[in-house]
CSV table of C-alpha atoms in Angstrom, one decimal:
chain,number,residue,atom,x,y,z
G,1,UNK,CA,-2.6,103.8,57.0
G,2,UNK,CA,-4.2,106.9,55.6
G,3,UNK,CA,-1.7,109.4,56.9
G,4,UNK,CA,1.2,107.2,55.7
G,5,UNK,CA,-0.3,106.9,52.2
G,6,UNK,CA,-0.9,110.6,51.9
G,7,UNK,CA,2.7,112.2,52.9
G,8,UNK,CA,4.2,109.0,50.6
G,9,UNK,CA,1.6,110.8,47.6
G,10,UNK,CA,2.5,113.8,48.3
G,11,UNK,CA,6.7,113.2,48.5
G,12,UNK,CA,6.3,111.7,44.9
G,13,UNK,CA,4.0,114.5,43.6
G,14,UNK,CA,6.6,116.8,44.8
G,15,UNK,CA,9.5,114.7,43.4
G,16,UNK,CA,8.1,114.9,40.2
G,17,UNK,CA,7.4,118.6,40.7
G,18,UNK,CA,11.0,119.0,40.8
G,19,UNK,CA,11.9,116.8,37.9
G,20,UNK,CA,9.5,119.8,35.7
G,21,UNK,CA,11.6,122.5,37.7
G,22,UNK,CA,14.9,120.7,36.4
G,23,UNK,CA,14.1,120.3,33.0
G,24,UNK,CA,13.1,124.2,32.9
G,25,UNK,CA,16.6,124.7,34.2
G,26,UNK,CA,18.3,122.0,31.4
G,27,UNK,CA,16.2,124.2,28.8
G,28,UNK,CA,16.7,127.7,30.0
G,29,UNK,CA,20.4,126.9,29.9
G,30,UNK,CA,20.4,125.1,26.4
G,31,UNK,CA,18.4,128.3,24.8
G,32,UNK,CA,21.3,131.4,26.7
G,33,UNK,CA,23.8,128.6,25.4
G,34,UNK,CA,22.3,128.9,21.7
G,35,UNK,CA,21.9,125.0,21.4
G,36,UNK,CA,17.8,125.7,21.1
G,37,UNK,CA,15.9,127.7,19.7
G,38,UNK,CA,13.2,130.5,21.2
G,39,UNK,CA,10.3,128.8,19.3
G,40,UNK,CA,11.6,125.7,20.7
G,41,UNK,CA,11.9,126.9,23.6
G,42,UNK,CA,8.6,128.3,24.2
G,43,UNK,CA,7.3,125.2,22.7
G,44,UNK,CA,9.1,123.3,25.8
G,45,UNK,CA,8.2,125.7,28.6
G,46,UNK,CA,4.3,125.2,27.1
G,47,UNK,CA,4.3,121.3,27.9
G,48,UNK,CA,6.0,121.6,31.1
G,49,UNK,CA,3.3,124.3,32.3
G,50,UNK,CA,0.7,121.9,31.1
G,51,UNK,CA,2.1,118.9,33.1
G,52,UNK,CA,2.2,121.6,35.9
G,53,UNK,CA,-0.9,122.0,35.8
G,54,UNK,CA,-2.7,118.6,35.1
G,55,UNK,CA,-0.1,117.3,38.4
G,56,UNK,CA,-1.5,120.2,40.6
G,57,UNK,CA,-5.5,119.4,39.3
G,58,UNK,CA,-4.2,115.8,40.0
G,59,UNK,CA,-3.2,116.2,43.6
G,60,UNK,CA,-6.1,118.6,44.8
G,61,UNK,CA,-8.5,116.3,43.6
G,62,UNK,CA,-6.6,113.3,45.5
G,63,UNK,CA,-6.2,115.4,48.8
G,64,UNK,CA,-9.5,116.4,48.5
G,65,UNK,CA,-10.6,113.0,48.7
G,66,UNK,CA,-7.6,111.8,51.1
G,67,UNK,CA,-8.8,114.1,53.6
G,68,UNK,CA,-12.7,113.1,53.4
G,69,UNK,CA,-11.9,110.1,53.8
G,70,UNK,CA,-9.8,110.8,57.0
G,71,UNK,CA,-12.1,113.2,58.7
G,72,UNK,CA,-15.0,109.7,57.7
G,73,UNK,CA,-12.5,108.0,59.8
G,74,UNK,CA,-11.9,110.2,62.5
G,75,UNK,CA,-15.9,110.7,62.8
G,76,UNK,CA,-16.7,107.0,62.7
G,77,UNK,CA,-14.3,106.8,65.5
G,78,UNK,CA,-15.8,109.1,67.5
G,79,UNK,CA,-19.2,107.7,67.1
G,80,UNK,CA,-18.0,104.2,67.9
G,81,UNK,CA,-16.3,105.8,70.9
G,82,UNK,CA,-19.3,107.6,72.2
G,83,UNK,CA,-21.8,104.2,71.3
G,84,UNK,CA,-19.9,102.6,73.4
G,85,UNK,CA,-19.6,105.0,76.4
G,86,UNK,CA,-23.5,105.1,76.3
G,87,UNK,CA,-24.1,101.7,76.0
């Protein structure tokens, strides 16, 4: 089912969303700590905004299509309901 598929998408998307936000936290800690360095740091916080943002581009491209394809479903239904109360 298309509704099943899409809240099971989007539950892993947001799963790994919360991985990024962890790591952030394991790094933010390490560098007040002193065990890494700013430049390290920075470096870090660069890739995880990068994944951030290739993961969001990801998912509004797939919802974009996950939801055309449920409003094609929803409007073929229709139709085949109303063909068949005309005929």
């Amino acid at each position: 089912n298309n509704f099943q598929n899409l809240f099971g998408e989007i539950g892993e998307d947001a799963e790994m969303l919360n991985k990024y936000a962890q790591k952030m936290n394991k790094y933010k800690k390490r560098l007040h700590q002193g065990q890494m360095s700013k430049q390290d740091f920075e470096v870090r916080v660069r890739d995880i905004t990068r994944l951030t943002e290739m993961q969001a581009l990801k998912l509004d491209v797939a919802n974009k299509a996950r939801v055309q394809a449920l409003v094609n479903e929803a409007t073929d239904l229709i139709l085949n309901k109303l063909v068949g109360a005309v005929l």
